[in-house]
Amino acid sequence: MRMSSASATAISRRITHIARALLTVPAAIVVFVAGCAAPGTPCPPCAPPPGAAARYEPVAHAALPGWANGSHARALAAFVAGCAALDPAHALSAACAAARALAPADDASARRFFEQAFDAYAVLAPDGAAEGLVTGYYEPVLAGSRRRSARFRYPVFGVPDDLVAVDLASVAPEIRHLRLRGRLEGRRLVPYWTRAEIEARGAEFPAPVLAWVEDPVELFFLHIQGSGQLVLEDGARLRLAYADHNGHPYRSLGRHLVERGELAPHEASMQGIKAWAAANPERLAEALAANASYVFFRELGAQGGPIGALGVPLTAGASLAVDPRAIPLGAPVYLATTWPASSRPLERLMVAQDTGGAIRGAVRADFFWGTGAEAGTQAGRMRERGRLWLLWPRGAPLPQGRAPSGRGVRLPSPPRRASREAAPPAGRRGCARRSRE
């Protein structure tokens, strides 16, 4: 967006004033995380300050279900990959250096490394709840084209020229996770176009078209997942990653259809929504418009996995999306849940490497299943109860917690990317975002 320096200065001042106005919102939106007195010291769950995102209860590694027989080598490889994105001053840096010296390793040596380098803490919600929702996500693969045709009619947009993003960290560090998005009307910053408005503008919409796809429902789920691959007509692959969004809150299509009586709660999975769409093509546009949120993409190289919020490629079965207010990106996290739509235990060490618009709360996680149809099937069915344990370096203050002296300690934050929009439907789980439908 080009403008004169005088105009730009005036607009900048106005946006800054808008951002500062957010400081008048209730203090409840300002989130802190509390920790126990000292790693490894037996104590009851530490009482968090008002508005805290999580509580941590120290436990022995041996108390983690399935710990002794877990696939720790895969988690170690994912942890080392994530270390590349962390600041040298990060609390995990020393553990990263030790892990690099060890990798590659078998499961037994990897388990010993995690036991020696980390203490384990049960992650609890501020009210003490130990269980939460675990969903799944994946990287979809769609047919696509660089050119519009009768078959490929639905655009995959890059970031629009008129989208204005206001990062609040510089004016209000306590609400640094919030980001304003809008567009300029004269000297006013107004809400950006909704999904329905973007689609209605058609060729007049001021955004680059990265590619075209043939199915509006698959495109909708690409938005929910936040990343994906297109198989072009010549067989080449185009990898897409989340770049930004229009700033409108996500509304679950599954929940919308349940509320309207179109689906039963148990049918509100990705598969159930696709079946409803195929049976009701004349009502599809109206249903999709119920979710005003819209995601914009950027191109990536064809190699490697989809990029998570930490800034490194995700690892199938080892990368977890979390709420970074409670669990720092880059940290090992032990998960105990069940396989999708099953009572069979799913217990493994993973690494917090992603976030999501629907991933809110201390005991809330999104399991990355990988790429393609099989991964999508697992993600689309996953809506399970589960528990989380944070592995944190021995002797290090807990994330944004309290040091033994009682003084607040704020640790360096890993690189952050705006979270993708997504949310679980009312009946089941899962949503890169993710099947989040």
CSV table of C-alpha atoms in Angstrom, one decimal:
chain,number,residue,atom,x,y,z
A,1,MET,CA,0.0,0.0,0.0
A,2,ARG,CA,1.6,3.3,-1.1
A,3,MET,CA,0.8,6.7,0.3
A,4,SER,CA,2.5,10.0,0.9
A,5,SER,CA,4.7,10.3,4.0
A,6,ALA,CA,2.5,12.9,5.5
A,7,SER,CA,-0.6,10.7,4.9
A,8,ALA,CA,1.2,7.7,6.2
A,9,THR,CA,2.3,9.5,9.3
A,10,ALA,CA,-1.3,10.6,10.0
A,11,ILE,CA,-2.7,7.2,9.5
A,12,SER,CA,0.1,5.6,11.6
A,13,ARG,CA,-0.9,8.0,14.5
A,14,ARG,CA,-4.5,7.1,14.1
A,15,ILE,CA,-3.8,3.3,14.1
A,16,THR,CA,-1.6,3.8,17.2
A,17,HIS,CA,-4.5,5.6,18.9
A,18,ILE,CA,-6.8,2.7,18.0
A,19,ALA,CA,-4.3,0.2,19.5
A,20,ARG,CA,-3.9,2.2,22.6
A,21,ALA,CA,-7.6,2.3,23.1
A,22,LEU,CA,-7.5,-1.4,23.5
A,23,LEU,CA,-5.7,-0.8,26.8
A,24,THR,CA,-9.1,0.1,28.3
A,25,VAL,CA,-10.5,-3.4,27.8
A,26,PRO,CA,-11.0,-5.5,30.9
A,27,ALA,CA,-7.8,-6.8,32.5
A,28,ALA,CA,-9.2,-10.3,32.1
A,29,ILE,CA,-7.8,-10.5,28.6
A,30,VAL,CA,-4.3,-10.0,29.9
A,31,VAL,CA,-2.9,-13.5,30.3
A,32,PHE,CA,-0.2,-14.8,32.6
A,33,VAL,CA,1.0,-18.2,33.4
A,34,ALA,CA,1.9,-19.4,36.9
A,35,GLY,CA,4.4,-22.0,38.0
A,36,CYS,CA,5.4,-23.9,41.1
A,37,ALA,CA,8.1,-22.9,43.5
A,38,ALA,CA,11.0,-25.0,42.1
A,39,PRO,CA,11.3,-27.7,39.5
A,40,GLY,CA,11.1,-31.2,41.0
A,41,THR,CA,9.8,-29.9,44.4
A,42,PRO,CA,6.7,-31.8,45.5
A,43,CYS,CA,3.9,-29.4,46.0
A,44,PRO,CA,0.2,-29.0,45.3
A,45,PRO,CA,-0.8,-27.4,42.0
A,46,CYS,CA,0.4,-23.8,42.3
A,47,ALA,CA,-2.4,-21.2,42.5
A,48,PRO,CA,-2.2,-19.0,39.5
A,49,PRO,CA,-2.7,-15.2,39.5
A,50,PRO,CA,-6.0,-13.9,38.2
A,51,GLY,CA,-6.3,-14.6,34.5
A,52,ALA,CA,-3.5,-17.2,34.4
A,53,ALA,CA,-3.5,-19.5,31.4
A,54,ALA,CA,-2.4,-22.7,33.2
A,55,ARG,CA,-1.2,-24.4,36.4
A,56,TYR,CA,1.6,-26.9,36.6
A,57,GLU,CA,1.9,-29.9,39.0
A,58,PRO,CA,5.3,-31.7,39.1
A,59,VAL,CA,5.2,-35.4,38.5
A,60,ALA,CA,7.7,-38.2,38.0
A,61,HIS,CA,8.4,-39.3,34.4
A,62,ALA,CA,7.5,-42.8,35.4
A,63,ALA,CA,4.0,-41.7,36.3
A,64,LEU,CA,3.3,-40.7,32.7
A,65,PRO,CA,1.1,-43.4,31.1
A,66,GLY,CA,3.1,-45.3,28.5
A,67,TRP,CA,6.3,-43.4,29.1
A,68,ALA,CA,8.6,-46.4,29.4
A,69,ASN,CA,7.7,-47.8,26.0
A,70,GLY,CA,7.2,-44.6,24.0
A,71,SER,CA,8.6,-43.6,20.6
A,72,HIS,CA,10.9,-41.0,22.1
A,73,ALA,CA,13.4,-41.0,19.2
A,74,ARG,CA,10.8,-39.4,16.9
A,75,ALA,CA,10.1,-36.7,19.5
A,76,LEU,CA,13.8,-36.0,19.9
A,77,ALA,CA,14.2,-35.5,16.1
A,78,ALA,CA,11.2,-33.1,16.1
A,79,PHE,CA,12.5,-31.3,19.2
A,80,VAL,CA,16.0,-30.8,17.5
A,81,ALA,CA,14.3,-29.5,14.3
A,82,GLY,CA,12.3,-26.9,16.4
A,83,CYS,CA,15.5,-25.7,18.2
A,84,ALA,CA,16.5,-23.9,15.0
A,85,ALA,CA,13.7,-21.4,15.5
A,86,LEU,CA,14.5,-20.5,19.1
A,87,ASP,CA,16.4,-17.5,20.3
A,88,PRO,CA,19.8,-18.4,21.8
A,89,ALA,CA,18.6,-16.9,25.1
A,90,HIS,CA,15.5,-19.1,25.2
A,91,ALA,CA,15.1,-21.3,28.3
A,92,LEU,CA,15.3,-24.4,26.0
A,93,SER,CA,18.7,-23.5,24.5
A,94,ALA,CA,20.9,-25.6,26.8
A,95,ALA,CA,18.6,-28.7,26.2
A,96,CYS,CA,18.7,-28.0,22.5
A,97,ALA,CA,22.5,-28.1,22.5
A,98,ALA,CA,22.5,-31.4,24.4
A,99,ALA,CA,19.9,-32.8,22.1
A,100,ARG,CA,21.9,-31.9,18.9
A,101,ALA,CA,24.9,-33.7,20.4
A,102,LEU,CA,22.8,-36.8,21.0
A,103,ALA,CA,20.8,-37.0,17.8
A,104,PRO,CA,20.2,-39.4,16.1
A,105,ALA,CA,19.3,-41.7,18.9
A,106,ASP,CA,17.2,-44.8,19.6
A,107,ASP,CA,14.1,-44.7,21.9
A,108,ALA,CA,16.0,-45.8,25.0
A,109,SER,CA,18.7,-43.2,24.8
A,110,ALA,CA,16.2,-40.5,23.8
A,111,ARG,CA,14.1,-41.4,26.8
A,112,ARG,CA,17.1,-41.1,29.1
A,113,PHE,CA,17.9,-37.7,27.6
A,114,PHE,CA,14.4,-36.3,28.3
A,115,GLU,CA,14.5,-37.7,31.8
A,116,GLN,CA,17.9,-36.1,32.6
A,117,ALA,CA,17.3,-32.8,30.9
A,118,PHE,CA,13.7,-32.1,31.8
A,119,ASP,CA,11.3,-32.1,34.7
A,120,ALA,CA,7.7,-33.2,34.0
A,121,TYR,CA,4.6,-31.1,35.0
A,122,ALA,CA,1.0,-32.0,34.6
A,123,VAL,CA,-0.7,-29.1,32.8
A,124,LEU,CA,-3.9,-28.1,34.5
A,125,ALA,CA,-6.5,-25.5,33.6
A,126,PRO,CA,-6.7,-22.5,36.0
A,127,ASP,CA,-9.7,-24.2,37.7
A,128,GLY,CA,-7.6,-27.4,38.2
A,129,ALA,CA,-9.2,-29.4,35.4
A,130,ALA,CA,-6.7,-32.0,34.2
A,131,GLU,CA,-8.5,-33.2,31.0
A,132,GLY,CA,-9.3,-31.3,27.8
A,133,LEU,CA,-10.2,-31.6,24.2
A,134,VAL,CA,-7.7,-33.2,21.7
A,135,THR,CA,-8.5,-32.9,18.0
A,136,GLY,CA,-6.5,-33.6,14.8
A,137,TYR,CA,-5.4,-31.7,11.7
A,138,TYR,CA,-3.6,-32.5,8.5
A,139,GLU,CA,-2.2,-31.2,5.3
A,140,PRO,CA,-4.8,-31.6,2.5
A,141,VAL,CA,-3.9,-32.4,-1.1
A,142,LEU,CA,-6.2,-30.8,-3.8
A,143,ALA,CA,-6.3,-30.8,-7.6
A,144,GLY,CA,-5.5,-27.3,-8.9
A,145,SER,CA,-4.3,-25.2,-11.7
A,146,ARG,CA,-2.3,-22.0,-12.3
A,147,ARG,CA,-5.0,-20.9,-14.8
A,148,ARG,CA,-8.7,-20.5,-14.4
A,149,SER,CA,-10.9,-22.8,-16.5
A,150,ALA,CA,-14.4,-24.4,-16.5
A,151,ARG,CA,-13.1,-27.0,-14.1
A,152,PHE,CA,-10.9,-24.8,-11.9
A,153,ARG,CA,-13.0,-21.8,-11.0
A,154,TYR,CA,-12.3,-21.1,-7.3
A,155,PRO,CA,-9.3,-18.8,-6.4
A,156,VAL,CA,-6.7,-19.4,-3.8
A,157,PHE,CA,-5.8,-15.9,-2.8
A,158,GLY,CA,-2.5,-14.5,-1.5
A,159,VAL,CA,-2.4,-11.5,0.9
A,160,PRO,CA,-4.6,-8.6,-0.4
A,161,ASP,CA,-3.0,-5.3,-1.2
A,162,ASP,CA,-5.5,-3.4,1.0
A,163,LEU,CA,-5.2,-5.5,4.1
A,164,VAL,CA,-3.8,-3.5,7.1
A,165,ALA,CA,-2.5,-5.4,10.1
A,166,VAL,CA,-1.7,-3.6,13.3
A,167,ASP,CA,0.6,-5.4,15.7
A,168,LEU,CA,-0.2,-4.3,19.3
A,169,ALA,CA,3.0,-5.5,20.9
A,170,SER,CA,4.8,-2.2,20.5
A,171,VAL,CA,2.1,-0.2,22.3
A,172,ALA,CA,0.7,-2.8,24.7
A,173,PRO,CA,3.0,-5.7,25.4
A,174,GLU,CA,0.5,-7.3,27.8
A,175,ILE,CA,-1.9,-7.9,24.9
A,176,ARG,CA,0.9,-8.8,22.4
A,177,HIS,CA,-1.1,-11.8,21.1
A,178,LEU,CA,-3.8,-9.5,19.7
A,179,ARG,CA,-3.5,-8.2,16.2
A,180,LEU,CA,-5.9,-5.8,14.4
A,181,ARG,CA,-6.8,-6.4,10.8
A,182,GLY,CA,-8.8,-4.1,8.6
A,183,ARG,CA,-8.8,-1.8,5.6
A,184,LEU,CA,-8.6,2.0,5.1
A,185,GLU,CA,-11.7,4.0,4.1
A,186,GLY,CA,-10.2,7.5,3.7
A,187,ARG,CA,-8.6,8.1,7.1
A,188,ARG,CA,-10.6,5.4,8.9
A,189,LEU,CA,-9.5,1.8,9.7
A,190,VAL,CA,-12.6,-0.3,9.2
A,191,PRO,CA,-13.2,-4.1,9.4
A,192,TYR,CA,-11.9,-6.1,6.5
A,193,TRP,CA,-14.3,-7.8,4.0
A,194,THR,CA,-16.1,-10.9,5.2
A,195,ARG,CA,-15.9,-14.2,3.4
A,196,ALA,CA,-19.2,-13.5,1.6
A,197,GLU,CA,-18.0,-10.0,0.6
A,198,ILE,CA,-14.7,-11.3,-0.7
A,199,GLU,CA,-16.4,-14.0,-2.8
A,200,ALA,CA,-18.9,-11.5,-4.1
A,201,ARG,CA,-16.2,-9.1,-5.3
A,202,GLY,CA,-14.8,-11.8,-7.7
A,203,ALA,CA,-12.2,-10.4,-10.1
A,204,GLU,CA,-12.3,-7.0,-8.4
A,205,PHE,CA,-10.8,-8.4,-5.2
A,206,PRO,CA,-7.4,-6.8,-4.8
A,207,ALA,CA,-5.3,-9.9,-4.0
A,208,PRO,CA,-3.0,-12.1,-6.1
A,209,VAL,CA,-4.4,-15.4,-7.2
A,210,LEU,CA,-1.9,-18.1,-6.5
A,211,ALA,CA,-3.9,-20.9,-8.1
A,212,TRP,CA,-7.4,-22.2,-8.8
A,213,VAL,CA,-9.2,-25.2,-7.4
A,214,GLU,CA,-12.3,-27.1,-8.5
A,215,ASP,CA,-14.2,-27.7,-5.3
A,216,PRO,CA,-15.4,-24.8,-3.0
A,217,VAL,CA,-15.8,-27.2,0.0
A,218,GLU,CA,-12.2,-28.5,-0.3
A,219,LEU,CA,-11.0,-24.9,-0.6
A,220,PHE,CA,-13.0,-24.1,2.6
A,221,PHE,CA,-11.2,-26.9,4.4
A,222,LEU,CA,-7.9,-25.7,3.1
A,223,HIS,CA,-8.6,-22.5,4.8
A,224,ILE,CA,-9.4,-24.4,8.0
A,225,GLN,CA,-6.3,-26.4,7.9
A,226,GLY,CA,-4.2,-23.4,7.1
A,227,SER,CA,-1.8,-25.2,4.7
A,228,GLY,CA,-1.9,-27.7,1.9
A,229,GLN,CA,-0.7,-29.0,-1.4
A,230,LEU,CA,-2.1,-28.6,-4.9
A,231,VAL,CA,-1.4,-31.2,-7.6
A,232,LEU,CA,-1.2,-29.1,-10.8
A,233,GLU,CA,-2.3,-30.4,-14.2
A,234,ASP,CA,1.3,-31.2,-15.2
A,235,GLY,CA,1.8,-33.3,-12.1
A,236,ALA,CA,3.9,-30.6,-10.3
A,237,ARG,CA,3.0,-29.8,-6.7
A,238,LEU,CA,2.4,-26.4,-5.2
A,239,ARG,CA,2.7,-26.2,-1.5
A,240,LEU,CA,0.7,-23.5,0.2
A,241,ALA,CA,1.2,-22.0,3.7
A,242,TYR,CA,-0.9,-19.7,5.9
A,243,ALA,CA,0.0,-16.0,5.3
A,244,ASP,CA,-2.7,-14.0,7.0
A,245,HIS,CA,-6.4,-13.7,7.4
A,246,ASN,CA,-9.2,-11.1,7.3
A,247,GLY,CA,-9.5,-10.6,11.0
A,248,HIS,CA,-13.0,-11.9,11.4
A,249,PRO,CA,-13.6,-14.6,14.1
A,250,TYR,CA,-14.0,-18.1,13.0
A,251,ARG,CA,-17.5,-19.7,13.2
A,252,SER,CA,-17.6,-23.4,13.0
A,253,LEU,CA,-19.6,-24.7,9.9
A,254,GLY,CA,-20.3,-27.9,11.8
A,255,ARG,CA,-21.8,-26.1,14.7
A,256,HIS,CA,-23.8,-23.8,12.3
A,257,LEU,CA,-25.3,-26.9,10.6
A,258,VAL,CA,-26.1,-28.6,13.9
A,259,GLU,CA,-27.8,-25.4,15.2
A,260,ARG,CA,-29.9,-25.2,12.1
A,261,GLY,CA,-30.9,-28.9,12.4
A,262,GLU,CA,-29.1,-29.9,9.2
A,263,LEU,CA,-26.8,-32.3,11.0
A,264,ALA,CA,-26.9,-34.3,14.2
A,265,PRO,CA,-24.0,-33.5,16.6
A,266,HIS,CA,-22.3,-36.8,15.8
A,267,GLU,CA,-22.4,-36.1,12.1
A,268,ALA,CA,-20.6,-32.7,12.4
A,269,SER,CA,-17.2,-34.1,11.3
A,270,MET,CA,-15.3,-33.1,8.2
A,271,GLN,CA,-16.7,-36.2,6.4
A,272,GLY,CA,-20.2,-35.4,7.5
A,273,ILE,CA,-20.0,-31.8,6.4
A,274,LYS,CA,-18.7,-32.8,3.0
A,275,ALA,CA,-21.6,-35.3,2.6
A,276,TRP,CA,-24.1,-32.6,3.5
A,277,ALA,CA,-22.5,-30.2,1.0
A,278,ALA,CA,-22.7,-32.8,-1.8
A,279,ALA,CA,-26.4,-33.3,-1.1
A,280,ASN,CA,-27.2,-29.6,-0.8
A,281,PRO,CA,-25.3,-27.7,-3.5
A,282,GLU,CA,-27.9,-25.0,-3.8
A,283,ARG,CA,-27.5,-24.1,-0.1
A,284,LEU,CA,-23.7,-24.4,0.1
A,285,ALA,CA,-22.8,-20.8,-0.5
A,286,GLU,CA,-25.1,-19.6,2.3
A,287,ALA,CA,-23.7,-22.1,4.7
A,288,LEU,CA,-20.0,-21.3,4.0
A,289,ALA,CA,-20.8,-17.6,4.4
A,290,ALA,CA,-21.8,-18.2,8.0
A,291,ASN,CA,-18.1,-18.3,8.7
A,292,ALA,CA,-16.9,-14.8,8.0
A,293,SER,CA,-13.2,-15.7,8.5
A,294,TYR,CA,-11.1,-16.0,5.4
A,295,VAL,CA,-7.5,-17.2,5.1
A,296,PHE,CA,-4.8,-16.0,2.6
A,297,PHE,CA,-1.9,-18.1,1.6
A,298,ARG,CA,1.7,-17.9,0.4
A,299,GLU,CA,3.7,-20.3,-1.7
A,300,LEU,CA,6.4,-22.6,-0.3
A,301,GLY,CA,9.0,-24.9,-1.8
A,302,ALA,CA,7.7,-28.3,-2.8
A,303,GLN,CA,10.0,-30.1,-0.3
A,304,GLY,CA,9.6,-30.5,3.4
A,305,GLY,CA,6.4,-30.5,5.5
A,306,PRO,CA,3.9,-27.7,6.2
A,307,ILE,CA,5.3,-24.9,8.3
A,308,GLY,CA,3.9,-24.5,11.8
A,309,ALA,CA,3.7,-21.4,14.0
A,310,LEU,CA,7.1,-22.1,15.4
A,311,GLY,CA,8.5,-21.6,11.9
A,312,VAL,CA,9.8,-25.1,11.2
A,313,PRO,CA,8.3,-28.0,9.2
A,314,LEU,CA,5.7,-30.1,11.1
A,315,THR,CA,6.4,-33.8,11.8
A,316,ALA,CA,3.5,-36.2,11.4
A,317,GLY,CA,2.7,-37.8,14.7
A,318,ALA,CA,5.2,-35.7,16.6
A,319,SER,CA,4.0,-32.1,16.2
A,320,LEU,CA,1.3,-30.7,18.4
A,321,ALA,CA,-0.6,-27.5,18.2
A,322,VAL,CA,-1.2,-25.9,21.6
A,323,ASP,CA,-2.2,-22.6,23.2
A,324,PRO,CA,1.1,-20.8,23.5
A,325,ARG,CA,-0.1,-18.8,26.5
A,326,ALA,CA,0.1,-22.1,28.5
A,327,ILE,CA,2.7,-24.2,26.7
A,328,PRO,CA,5.7,-22.5,25.0
A,329,LEU,CA,6.3,-23.4,21.4
A,330,GLY,CA,9.3,-25.6,21.1
A,331,ALA,CA,8.7,-27.4,24.3
A,332,PRO,CA,8.3,-31.2,24.6
A,333,VAL,CA,4.8,-32.2,25.6
A,334,TYR,CA,3.6,-35.6,26.6
A,335,LEU,CA,0.1,-36.5,25.4
A,336,ALA,CA,-2.3,-39.2,26.8
A,337,THR,CA,-5.5,-39.6,24.8
A,338,THR,CA,-7.2,-42.2,22.6
A,339,TRP,CA,-7.0,-43.0,18.9
A,340,PRO,CA,-9.8,-41.3,16.9
A,341,ALA,CA,-13.3,-42.7,17.6
A,342,SER,CA,-11.7,-45.5,19.7
A,343,SER,CA,-10.9,-46.4,23.3
A,344,ARG,CA,-7.4,-47.6,22.3
A,345,PRO,CA,-4.8,-45.5,24.2
A,346,LEU,CA,-2.7,-43.0,22.2
A,347,GLU,CA,0.2,-42.0,24.5
A,348,ARG,CA,3.4,-40.4,23.2
A,349,LEU,CA,5.9,-37.6,23.6
A,350,MET,CA,5.4,-34.8,21.1
A,351,VAL,CA,6.6,-31.2,20.6
A,352,ALA,CA,4.6,-28.0,20.7
A,353,GLN,CA,5.2,-26.5,17.2
A,354,ASP,CA,2.0,-25.0,16.1
A,355,THR,CA,-1.1,-22.9,17.2
A,356,GLY,CA,-4.6,-22.6,15.9
A,357,GLY,CA,-7.6,-20.2,16.2
A,358,ALA,CA,-9.6,-23.0,17.9
A,359,ILE,CA,-6.7,-24.1,20.2
A,360,ARG,CA,-7.5,-22.1,23.3
A,361,GLY,CA,-7.0,-23.3,26.8
A,362,ALA,CA,-4.3,-25.0,28.9
A,363,VAL,CA,-5.4,-28.6,28.2
A,364,ARG,CA,-6.3,-28.2,24.6
A,365,ALA,CA,-4.3,-29.7,21.7
A,366,ASP,CA,-4.4,-30.5,18.0
A,367,PHE,CA,-2.6,-33.6,16.8
A,368,PHE,CA,-0.8,-33.3,13.4
A,369,TRP,CA,-1.5,-36.5,11.4
A,370,GLY,CA,0.5,-35.7,8.2
A,371,THR,CA,-0.4,-35.2,4.6
A,372,GLY,CA,-3.1,-36.6,2.3
A,373,ALA,CA,-6.4,-38.5,2.5
A,374,GLU,CA,-5.5,-41.1,5.2
A,375,ALA,CA,-4.2,-38.4,7.5
A,376,GLY,CA,-7.4,-36.4,6.8
A,377,THR,CA,-9.5,-39.4,7.7
A,378,GLN,CA,-7.8,-39.7,11.1
A,379,ALA,CA,-7.9,-35.9,11.7
A,380,GLY,CA,-11.6,-35.7,10.7
A,381,ARG,CA,-12.6,-38.3,13.2
A,382,MET,CA,-10.5,-37.1,16.2
A,383,ARG,CA,-12.4,-35.5,19.0
A,384,GLU,CA,-11.1,-37.1,22.2
A,385,ARG,CA,-10.5,-36.3,25.8
A,386,GLY,CA,-6.9,-36.1,26.9
A,387,ARG,CA,-4.2,-34.9,29.3
A,388,LEU,CA,-1.0,-33.0,28.7
A,389,TRP,CA,2.3,-32.9,30.6
A,390,LEU,CA,4.9,-30.1,29.9
A,391,LEU,CA,8.6,-31.1,29.9
A,392,TRP,CA,10.6,-28.1,31.0
A,393,PRO,CA,14.4,-27.8,31.5
A,394,ARG,CA,15.6,-28.7,35.0
A,395,GLY,CA,16.3,-25.7,37.1
A,396,ALA,CA,14.6,-23.2,34.7
A,397,PRO,CA,11.7,-21.0,35.9
A,398,LEU,CA,8.4,-22.3,34.6
A,399,PRO,CA,6.9,-20.4,31.6
A,400,GLN,CA,5.9,-16.9,32.6
A,401,GLY,CA,5.6,-18.2,36.1
A,402,ARG,CA,7.0,-17.2,39.5
A,403,ALA,CA,10.6,-17.7,40.6
A,404,PRO,CA,11.1,-19.1,44.2
A,405,SER,CA,11.5,-15.5,45.4
A,406,GLY,CA,8.1,-14.7,44.2
A,407,ARG,CA,9.3,-12.3,41.5
A,408,GLY,CA,7.6,-12.7,38.1
A,409,VAL,CA,9.8,-14.2,35.4
A,410,ARG,CA,9.0,-13.7,31.8
A,411,LEU,CA,10.9,-16.0,29.4
A,412,PRO,CA,11.9,-15.1,25.9
A,413,SER,CA,9.1,-15.9,23.4
A,414,PRO,CA,9.8,-18.0,20.3
A,415,PRO,CA,9.1,-16.6,16.9
A,416,ARG,CA,5.4,-16.1,16.5
A,417,ARG,CA,3.1,-16.2,13.6
A,418,ALA,CA,-0.6,-15.2,13.6
A,419,SER,CA,-2.6,-18.3,14.4
A,420,ARG,CA,-4.8,-19.8,11.7
A,421,GLU,CA,-8.5,-19.5,12.0
A,422,ALA,CA,-10.3,-22.7,12.9
A,423,ALA,CA,-12.6,-24.2,15.5
A,424,PRO,CA,-14.2,-27.5,16.2
A,425,PRO,CA,-17.8,-28.2,15.4
A,426,ALA,CA,-20.3,-29.1,18.0
A,427,GLY,CA,-20.3,-32.9,17.4
A,428,ARG,CA,-16.8,-34.1,17.0
A,429,ARG,CA,-13.5,-32.7,16.7
A,430,GLY,CA,-10.9,-31.9,14.5
A,431,CYS,CA,-9.6,-29.1,12.7
A,432,ALA,CA,-3.9,-26.2,10.3
A,433,ARG,CA,-6.2,-25.5,11.8
A,434,ARG,CA,-7.1,-28.6,11.1
A,435,SER,CA,-9.7,-30.5,10.0
A,436,ARG,CA,-11.2,-28.4,12.3
A,437,GLU,CA,-14.5,-29.4,11.0
